[in-house]
mmCIF file of C-alpha atoms in Angstrom:
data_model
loop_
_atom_site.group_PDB
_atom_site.id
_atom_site.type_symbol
_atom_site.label_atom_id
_atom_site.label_comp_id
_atom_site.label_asym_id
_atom_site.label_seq_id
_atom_site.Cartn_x
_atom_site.Cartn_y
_atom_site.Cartn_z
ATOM 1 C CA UNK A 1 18.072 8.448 -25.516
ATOM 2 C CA UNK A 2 17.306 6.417 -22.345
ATOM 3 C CA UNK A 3 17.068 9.199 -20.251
ATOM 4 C CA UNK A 4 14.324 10.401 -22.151
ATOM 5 C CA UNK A 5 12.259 7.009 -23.015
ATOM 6 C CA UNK A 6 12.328 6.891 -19.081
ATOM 7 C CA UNK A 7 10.980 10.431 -18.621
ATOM 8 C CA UNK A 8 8.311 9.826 -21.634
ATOM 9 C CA UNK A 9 7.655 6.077 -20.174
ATOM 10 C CA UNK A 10 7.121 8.138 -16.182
ATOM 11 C CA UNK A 11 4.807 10.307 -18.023
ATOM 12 C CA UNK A 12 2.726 7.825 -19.081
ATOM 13 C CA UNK A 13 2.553 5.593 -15.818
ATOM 14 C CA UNK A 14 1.669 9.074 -14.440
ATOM 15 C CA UNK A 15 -1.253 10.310 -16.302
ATOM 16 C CA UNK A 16 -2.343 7.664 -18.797
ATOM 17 C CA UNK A 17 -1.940 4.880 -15.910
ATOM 18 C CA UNK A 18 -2.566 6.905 -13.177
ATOM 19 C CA UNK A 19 -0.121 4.921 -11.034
ATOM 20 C CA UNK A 20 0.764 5.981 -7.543
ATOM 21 C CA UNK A 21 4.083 8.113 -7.540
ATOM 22 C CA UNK A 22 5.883 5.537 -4.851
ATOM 23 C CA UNK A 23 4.981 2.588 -7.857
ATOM 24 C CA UNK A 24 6.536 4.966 -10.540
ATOM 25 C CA UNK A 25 10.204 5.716 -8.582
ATOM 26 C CA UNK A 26 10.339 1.915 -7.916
ATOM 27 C CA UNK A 27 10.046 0.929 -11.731
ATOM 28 C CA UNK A 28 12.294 4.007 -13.027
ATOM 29 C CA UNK A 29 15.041 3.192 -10.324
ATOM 30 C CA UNK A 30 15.043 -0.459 -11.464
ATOM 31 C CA UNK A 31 15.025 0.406 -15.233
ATOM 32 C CA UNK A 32 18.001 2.635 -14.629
ATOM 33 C CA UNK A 33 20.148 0.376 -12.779
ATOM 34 C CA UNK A 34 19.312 -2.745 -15.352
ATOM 35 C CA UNK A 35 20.726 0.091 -17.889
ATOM 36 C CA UNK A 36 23.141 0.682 -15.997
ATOM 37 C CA UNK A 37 23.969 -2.411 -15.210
ATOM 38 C CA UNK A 38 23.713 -3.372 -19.253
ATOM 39 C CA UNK A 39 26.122 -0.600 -20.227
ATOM 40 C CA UNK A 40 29.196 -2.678 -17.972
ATOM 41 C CA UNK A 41 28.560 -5.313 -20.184
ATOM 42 C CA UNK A 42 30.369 -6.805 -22.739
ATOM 43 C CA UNK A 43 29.786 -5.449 -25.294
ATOM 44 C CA UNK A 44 27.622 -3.084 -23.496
ATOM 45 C CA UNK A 45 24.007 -2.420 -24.594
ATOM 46 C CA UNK A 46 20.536 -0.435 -23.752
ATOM 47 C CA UNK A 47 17.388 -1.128 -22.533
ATOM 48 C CA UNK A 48 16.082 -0.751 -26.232
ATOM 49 C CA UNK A 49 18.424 -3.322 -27.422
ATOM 50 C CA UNK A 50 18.797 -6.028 -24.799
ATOM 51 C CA UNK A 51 17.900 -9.485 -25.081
ATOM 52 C CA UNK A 52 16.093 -11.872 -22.725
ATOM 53 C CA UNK A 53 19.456 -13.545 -22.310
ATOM 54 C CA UNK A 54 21.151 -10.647 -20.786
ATOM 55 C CA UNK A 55 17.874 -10.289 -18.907
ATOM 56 C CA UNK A 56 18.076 -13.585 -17.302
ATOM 57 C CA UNK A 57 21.876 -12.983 -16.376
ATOM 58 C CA UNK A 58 21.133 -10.290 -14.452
ATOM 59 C CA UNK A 59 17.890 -11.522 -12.447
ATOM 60 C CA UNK A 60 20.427 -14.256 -11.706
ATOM 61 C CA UNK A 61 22.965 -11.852 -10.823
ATOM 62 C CA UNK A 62 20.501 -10.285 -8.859
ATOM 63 C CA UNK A 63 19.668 -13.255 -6.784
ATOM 64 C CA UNK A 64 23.839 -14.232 -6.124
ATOM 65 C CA UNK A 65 23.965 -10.997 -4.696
ATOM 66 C CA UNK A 66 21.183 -11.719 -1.911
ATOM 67 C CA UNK A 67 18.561 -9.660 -3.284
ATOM 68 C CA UNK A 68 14.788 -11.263 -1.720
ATOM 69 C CA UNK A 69 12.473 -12.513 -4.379
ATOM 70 C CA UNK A 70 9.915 -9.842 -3.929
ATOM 71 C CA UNK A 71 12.386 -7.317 -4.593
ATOM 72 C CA UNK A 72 13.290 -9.234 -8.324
ATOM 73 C CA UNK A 73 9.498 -9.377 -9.154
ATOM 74 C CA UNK A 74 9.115 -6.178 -8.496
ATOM 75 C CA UNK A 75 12.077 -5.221 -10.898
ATOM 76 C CA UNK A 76 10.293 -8.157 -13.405
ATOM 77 C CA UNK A 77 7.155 -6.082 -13.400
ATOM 78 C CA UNK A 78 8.913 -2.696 -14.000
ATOM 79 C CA UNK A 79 10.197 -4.703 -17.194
ATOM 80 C CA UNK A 80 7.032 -6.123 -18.194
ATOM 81 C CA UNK A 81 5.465 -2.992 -17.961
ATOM 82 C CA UNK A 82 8.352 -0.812 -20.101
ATOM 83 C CA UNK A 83 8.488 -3.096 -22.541
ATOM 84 C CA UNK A 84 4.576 -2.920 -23.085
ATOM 85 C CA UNK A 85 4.785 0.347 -23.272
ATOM 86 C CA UNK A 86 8.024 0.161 -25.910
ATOM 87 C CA UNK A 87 5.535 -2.130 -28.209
ATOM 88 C CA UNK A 88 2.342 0.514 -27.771
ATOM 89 C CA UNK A 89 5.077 2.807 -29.001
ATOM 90 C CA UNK A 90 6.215 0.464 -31.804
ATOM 91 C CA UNK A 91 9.573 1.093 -30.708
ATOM 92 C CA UNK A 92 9.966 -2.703 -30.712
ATOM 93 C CA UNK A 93 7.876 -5.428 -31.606
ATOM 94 C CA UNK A 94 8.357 -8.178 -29.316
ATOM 95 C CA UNK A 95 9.422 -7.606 -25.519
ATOM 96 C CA UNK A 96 12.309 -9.438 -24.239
ATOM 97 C CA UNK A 97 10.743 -10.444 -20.879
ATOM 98 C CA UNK A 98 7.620 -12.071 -22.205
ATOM 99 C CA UNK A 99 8.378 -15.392 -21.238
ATOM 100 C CA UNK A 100 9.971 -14.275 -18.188
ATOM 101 C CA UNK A 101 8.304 -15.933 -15.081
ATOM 102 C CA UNK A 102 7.699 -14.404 -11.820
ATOM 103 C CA UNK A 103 10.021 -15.989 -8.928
ATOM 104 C CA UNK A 104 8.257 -17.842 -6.190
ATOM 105 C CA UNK A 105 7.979 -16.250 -2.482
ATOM 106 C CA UNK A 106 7.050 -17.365 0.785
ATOM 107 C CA UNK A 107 3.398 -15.919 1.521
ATOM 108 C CA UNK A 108 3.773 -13.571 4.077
ATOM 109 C CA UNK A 109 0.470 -13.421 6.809
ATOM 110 C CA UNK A 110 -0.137 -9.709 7.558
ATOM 111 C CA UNK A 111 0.708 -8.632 10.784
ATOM 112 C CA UNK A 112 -2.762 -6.729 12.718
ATOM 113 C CA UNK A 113 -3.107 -5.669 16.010
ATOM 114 C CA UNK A 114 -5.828 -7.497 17.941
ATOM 115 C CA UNK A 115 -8.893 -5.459 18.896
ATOM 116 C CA UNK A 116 -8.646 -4.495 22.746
ATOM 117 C CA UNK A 117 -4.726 -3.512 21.949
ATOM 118 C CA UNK A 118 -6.057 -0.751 20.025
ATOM 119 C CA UNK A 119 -9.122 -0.135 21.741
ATOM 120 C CA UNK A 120 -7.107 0.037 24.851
ATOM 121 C CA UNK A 121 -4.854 2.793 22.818
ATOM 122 C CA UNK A 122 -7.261 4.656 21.502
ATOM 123 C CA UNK A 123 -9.277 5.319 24.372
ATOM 124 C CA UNK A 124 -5.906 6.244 26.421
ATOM 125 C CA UNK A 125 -6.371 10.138 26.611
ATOM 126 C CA UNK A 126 -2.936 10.420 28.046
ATOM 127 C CA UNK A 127 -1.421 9.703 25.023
ATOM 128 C CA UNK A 128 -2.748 12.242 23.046
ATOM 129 C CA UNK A 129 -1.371 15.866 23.563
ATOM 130 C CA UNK A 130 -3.641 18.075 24.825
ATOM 131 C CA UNK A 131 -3.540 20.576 21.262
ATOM 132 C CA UNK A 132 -4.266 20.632 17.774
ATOM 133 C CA UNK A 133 -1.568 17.758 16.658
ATOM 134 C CA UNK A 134 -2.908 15.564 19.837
ATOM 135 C CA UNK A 135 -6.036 15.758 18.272
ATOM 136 C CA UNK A 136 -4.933 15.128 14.648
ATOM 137 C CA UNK A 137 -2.712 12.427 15.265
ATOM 138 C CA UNK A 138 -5.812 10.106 17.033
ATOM 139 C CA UNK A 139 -8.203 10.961 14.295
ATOM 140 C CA UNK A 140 -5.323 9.508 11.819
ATOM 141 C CA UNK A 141 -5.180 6.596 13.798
ATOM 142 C CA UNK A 142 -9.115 5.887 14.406
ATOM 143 C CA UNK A 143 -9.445 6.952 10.659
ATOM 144 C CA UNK A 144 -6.886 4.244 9.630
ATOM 145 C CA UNK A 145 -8.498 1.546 11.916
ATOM 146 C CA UNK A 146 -12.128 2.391 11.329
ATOM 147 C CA UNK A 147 -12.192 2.493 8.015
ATOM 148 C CA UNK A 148 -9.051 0.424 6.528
ATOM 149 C CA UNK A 149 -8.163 3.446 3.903
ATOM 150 C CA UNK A 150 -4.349 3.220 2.618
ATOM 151 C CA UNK A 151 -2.017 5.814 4.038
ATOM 152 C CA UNK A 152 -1.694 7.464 0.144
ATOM 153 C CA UNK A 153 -6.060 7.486 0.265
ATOM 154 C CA UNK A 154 -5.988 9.341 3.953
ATOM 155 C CA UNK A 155 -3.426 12.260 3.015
ATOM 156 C CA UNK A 156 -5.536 13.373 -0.163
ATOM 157 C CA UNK A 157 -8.798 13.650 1.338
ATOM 158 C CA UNK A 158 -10.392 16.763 1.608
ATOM 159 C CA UNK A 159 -12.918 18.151 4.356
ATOM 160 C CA UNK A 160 -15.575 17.693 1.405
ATOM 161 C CA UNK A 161 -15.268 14.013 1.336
ATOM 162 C CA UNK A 162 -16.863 13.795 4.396
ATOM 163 C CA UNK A 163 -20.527 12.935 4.233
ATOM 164 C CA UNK A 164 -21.656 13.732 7.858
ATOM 165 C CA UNK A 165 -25.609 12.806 7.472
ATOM 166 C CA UNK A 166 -24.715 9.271 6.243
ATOM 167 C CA UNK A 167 -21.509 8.894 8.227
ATOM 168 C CA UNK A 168 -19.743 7.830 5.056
ATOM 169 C CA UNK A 169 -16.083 8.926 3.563
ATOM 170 C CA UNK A 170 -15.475 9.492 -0.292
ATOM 171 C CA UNK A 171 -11.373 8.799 -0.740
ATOM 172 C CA UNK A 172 -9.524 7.852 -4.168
ATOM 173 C CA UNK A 173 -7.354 4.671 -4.475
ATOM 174 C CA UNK A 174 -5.316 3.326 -6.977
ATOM 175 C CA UNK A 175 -6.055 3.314 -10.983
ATOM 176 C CA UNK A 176 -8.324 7.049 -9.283
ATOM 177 C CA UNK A 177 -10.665 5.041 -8.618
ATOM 178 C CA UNK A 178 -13.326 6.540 -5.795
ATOM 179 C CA UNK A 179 -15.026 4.237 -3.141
ATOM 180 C CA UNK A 180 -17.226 5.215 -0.832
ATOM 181 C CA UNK A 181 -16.283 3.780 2.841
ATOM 182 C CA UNK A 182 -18.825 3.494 5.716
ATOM 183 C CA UNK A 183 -17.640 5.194 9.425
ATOM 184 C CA UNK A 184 -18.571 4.718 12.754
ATOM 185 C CA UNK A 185 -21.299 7.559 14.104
ATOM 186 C CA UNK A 186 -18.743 8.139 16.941
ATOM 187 C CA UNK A 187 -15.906 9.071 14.361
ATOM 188 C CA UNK A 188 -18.308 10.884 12.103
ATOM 189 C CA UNK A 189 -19.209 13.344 15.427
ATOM 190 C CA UNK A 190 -15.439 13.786 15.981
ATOM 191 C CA UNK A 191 -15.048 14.579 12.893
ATOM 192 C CA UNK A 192 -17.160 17.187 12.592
ATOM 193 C CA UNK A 193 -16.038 19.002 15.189
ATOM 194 C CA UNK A 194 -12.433 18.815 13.785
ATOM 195 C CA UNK A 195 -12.922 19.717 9.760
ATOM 196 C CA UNK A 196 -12.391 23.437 8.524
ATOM 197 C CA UNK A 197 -12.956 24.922 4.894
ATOM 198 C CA UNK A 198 -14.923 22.183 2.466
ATOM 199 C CA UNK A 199 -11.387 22.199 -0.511
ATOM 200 C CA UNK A 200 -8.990 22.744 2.266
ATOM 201 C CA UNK A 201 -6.911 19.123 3.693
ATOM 202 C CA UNK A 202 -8.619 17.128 6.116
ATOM 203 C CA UNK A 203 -5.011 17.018 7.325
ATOM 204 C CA UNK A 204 -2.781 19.866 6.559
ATOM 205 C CA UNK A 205 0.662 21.047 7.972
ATOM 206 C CA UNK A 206 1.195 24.606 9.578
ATOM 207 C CA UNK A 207 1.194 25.734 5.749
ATOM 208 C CA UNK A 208 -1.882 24.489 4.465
ATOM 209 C CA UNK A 209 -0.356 21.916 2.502
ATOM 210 C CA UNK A 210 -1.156 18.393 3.217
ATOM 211 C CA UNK A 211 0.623 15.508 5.018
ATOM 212 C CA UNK A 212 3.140 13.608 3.473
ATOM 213 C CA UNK A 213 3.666 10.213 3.838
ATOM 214 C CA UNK A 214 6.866 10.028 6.090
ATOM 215 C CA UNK A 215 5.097 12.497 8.668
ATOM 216 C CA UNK A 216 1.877 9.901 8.480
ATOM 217 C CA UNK A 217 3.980 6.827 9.164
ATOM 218 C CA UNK A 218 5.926 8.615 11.918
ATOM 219 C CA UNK A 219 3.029 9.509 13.652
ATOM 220 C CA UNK A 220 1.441 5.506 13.402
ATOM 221 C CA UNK A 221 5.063 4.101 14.322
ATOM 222 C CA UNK A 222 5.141 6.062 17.131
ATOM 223 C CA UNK A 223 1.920 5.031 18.607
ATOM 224 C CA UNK A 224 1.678 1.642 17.632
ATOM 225 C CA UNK A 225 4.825 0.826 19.127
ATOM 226 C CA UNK A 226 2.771 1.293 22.410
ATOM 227 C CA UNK A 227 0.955 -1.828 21.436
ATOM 228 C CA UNK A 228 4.226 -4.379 21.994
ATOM 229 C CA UNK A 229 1.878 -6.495 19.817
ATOM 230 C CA UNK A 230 3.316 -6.071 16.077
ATOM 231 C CA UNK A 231 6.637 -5.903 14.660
ATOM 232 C CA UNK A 232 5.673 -3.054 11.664
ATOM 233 C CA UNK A 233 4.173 -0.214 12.950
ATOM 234 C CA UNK A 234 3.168 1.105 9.812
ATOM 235 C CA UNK A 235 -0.261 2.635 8.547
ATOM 236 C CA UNK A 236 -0.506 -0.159 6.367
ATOM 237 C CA UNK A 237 -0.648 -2.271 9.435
ATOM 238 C CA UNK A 238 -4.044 -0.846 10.372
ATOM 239 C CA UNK A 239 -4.967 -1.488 7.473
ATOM 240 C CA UNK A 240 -4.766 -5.011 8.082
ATOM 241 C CA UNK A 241 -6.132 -5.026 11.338
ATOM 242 C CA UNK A 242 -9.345 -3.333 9.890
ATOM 243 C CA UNK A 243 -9.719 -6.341 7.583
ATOM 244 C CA UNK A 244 -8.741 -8.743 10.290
ATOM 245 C CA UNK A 245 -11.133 -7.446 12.799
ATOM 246 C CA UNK A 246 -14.182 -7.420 10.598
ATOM 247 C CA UNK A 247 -13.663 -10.661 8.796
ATOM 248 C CA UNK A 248 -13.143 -12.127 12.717
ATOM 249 C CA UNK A 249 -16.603 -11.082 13.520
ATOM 250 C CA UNK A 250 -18.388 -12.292 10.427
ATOM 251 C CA UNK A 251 -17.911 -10.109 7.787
ATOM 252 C CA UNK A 252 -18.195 -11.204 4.403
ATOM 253 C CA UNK A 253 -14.918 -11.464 2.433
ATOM 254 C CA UNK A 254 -16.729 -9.823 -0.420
ATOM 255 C CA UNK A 255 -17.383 -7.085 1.458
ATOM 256 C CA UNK A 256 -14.061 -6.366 2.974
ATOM 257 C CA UNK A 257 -12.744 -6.416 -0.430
ATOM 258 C CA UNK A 258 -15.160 -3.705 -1.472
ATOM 259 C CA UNK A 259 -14.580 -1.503 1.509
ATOM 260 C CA UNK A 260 -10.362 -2.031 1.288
ATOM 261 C CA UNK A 261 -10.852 -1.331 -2.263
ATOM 262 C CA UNK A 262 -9.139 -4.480 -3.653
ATOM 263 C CA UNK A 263 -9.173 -4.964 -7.820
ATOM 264 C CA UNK A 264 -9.885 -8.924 -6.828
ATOM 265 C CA UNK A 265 -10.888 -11.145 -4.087
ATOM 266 C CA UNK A 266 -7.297 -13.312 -4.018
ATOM 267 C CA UNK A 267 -5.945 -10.215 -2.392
ATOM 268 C CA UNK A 268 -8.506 -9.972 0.283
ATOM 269 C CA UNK A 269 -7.958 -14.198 1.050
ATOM 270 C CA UNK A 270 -4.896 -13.548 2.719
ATOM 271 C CA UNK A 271 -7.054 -12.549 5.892
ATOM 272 C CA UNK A 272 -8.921 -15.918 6.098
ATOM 273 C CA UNK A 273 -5.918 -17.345 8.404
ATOM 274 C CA UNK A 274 -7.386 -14.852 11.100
ATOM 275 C CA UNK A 275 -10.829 -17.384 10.753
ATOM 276 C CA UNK A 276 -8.432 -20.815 10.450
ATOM 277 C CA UNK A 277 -6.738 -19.494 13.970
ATOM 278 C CA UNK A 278 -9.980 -18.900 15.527
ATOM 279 C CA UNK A 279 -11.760 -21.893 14.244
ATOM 280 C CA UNK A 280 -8.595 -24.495 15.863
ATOM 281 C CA UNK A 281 -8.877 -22.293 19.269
ATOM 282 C CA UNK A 282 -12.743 -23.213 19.186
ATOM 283 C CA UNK A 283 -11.336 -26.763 17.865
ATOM 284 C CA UNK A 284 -9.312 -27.014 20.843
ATOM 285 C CA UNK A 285 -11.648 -25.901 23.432
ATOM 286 C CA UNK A 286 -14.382 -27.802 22.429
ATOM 287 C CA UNK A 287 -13.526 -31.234 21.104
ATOM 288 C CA UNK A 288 -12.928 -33.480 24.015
ATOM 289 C CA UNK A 289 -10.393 -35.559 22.018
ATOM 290 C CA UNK A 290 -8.331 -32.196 20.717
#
């Protein structure tokens, strides 16, 4: 009975919610081991049947065991979500984790790579291979840090999302929802020269098929790492230094929101320590008493 809610309850993440399939195997894996975990009980029970006691004992469970904070609000929103969905289904009429409250975590400041560490990368022909996968693994890179598209958005565009007369790219982020991102005119050029057929992958294995995601983040790691500057050499880390470098020369916060495609502006706020750091280095240079 589980094992099928689950499969219904993926189903619907999938193409009622349109959530992204990494988001979907987090919240089934931590639905199956809190069912898992409820059938060692006892008496044992399901998922159906719990109660926000048993709930509770296990989040605190959870936490004895070491588990970080992020890692049980992730598991609370899987919950939240399922039991939503349980209700919709009028499988049960009141959700056992409705008063459930997420835990608090230390806020995290993204981790970016300052400007002339990646300009000083990218423009550092040696360390680009001479071939075709040379050539595709710097246009992931400048694509990443040019534009601030997520790893996810970059592996499903096609060479038709490319608008070469207004230097613009047309990707999909989460929820489907399209954005159109500005490029730079040097970019868009190199670009050009590197698209094939309009439906086909902007980047595509031997195959035809495109990326995946481990390949992508190989490819970043291995780069970045020539940096020394961050300790995550992930896409997502471009990402942030996309945001950090354009809200560090002036950019409105509104608009960086826009362009990372961000449902609110409290997600985009986390790069306004970039402007506190620069504003106490201007602080300390300038005041005569600092």
């Amino acid at each position: 009975m589980a094992e099928i809610i689950l499969q219904e309850f993926s189903d619907y993440l999938e193409y009622e919610r349109r959530y992204s399939p990494h988001t979907i195997k987090g919240y089934i894996t931590d639905l199956e081991i809190l069912g898992n975990y409820l059938q060692q009980q006892t008496p044992p029970t399901g998922l159906i049947t719990v109660g926000v006691r048993q709930i509770r004992h296990w989040l605190v469970e959870l936490k004895t065991q070491g588990i970080e904070s992020t890692s049980i609000n992730r598991k609370i929103s899987a919950m939240r979500c399922f039991y939503k969905y349980l209700i919709k289904k009028e499988i049960i009429k009141i959700s056992p984790v409705s008063k459930l409250e997420n835990l608090k975590t230390p806020r995290r400041l993204p981790e970016f790579v300052p400007d002339t560490a990646m300009n000083q990368l990218l423009d550092n022909e040696e360390l680009f291979q001479n071939d075709k996968n040379g050539e595709r693994n710097r246009m992931i890179l400048e694509l990443f840090y040019n534009t601030g598209i997520r790893s996810s958005e970059l592996i499903n565009i096609k060479c038709r999302d490319i608008d070469f007369i207004n230097c613009t790219l047309t990707v999909k982020g989460k929820g489907n929802k399209t954005r159109i991102v500005p490029m730079s005119e040097t970019l868009c050029s190199r670009l050009r020269k590197f698209v094939s057929i309009s439906d086909a992958p902007l980047f595509k294995l031997s195959n035809g098929e495109p990326l995946y995601p481990r390949l992508v983040y190989k490819i970043v790691h291995q780069y970045l790492e020539q940096t020394q500057t961050v300790s995550k050499n992930s896409p997502h880390t471009l990402r942030h230094s996309f945001a950090t470098g354009m809200l560090n020369n002036g950019a409105d916060l509104n608009a960086i929101k826009e362009l990372l495609g961000h449902a609110n502006l409290s997600a985009t706020q986390i790069y306004t320590h970039v402007t506190y750091d620069k504003l106490k280095q201007v602080y300390k240079q300038a005041h005569p008493r600092a």
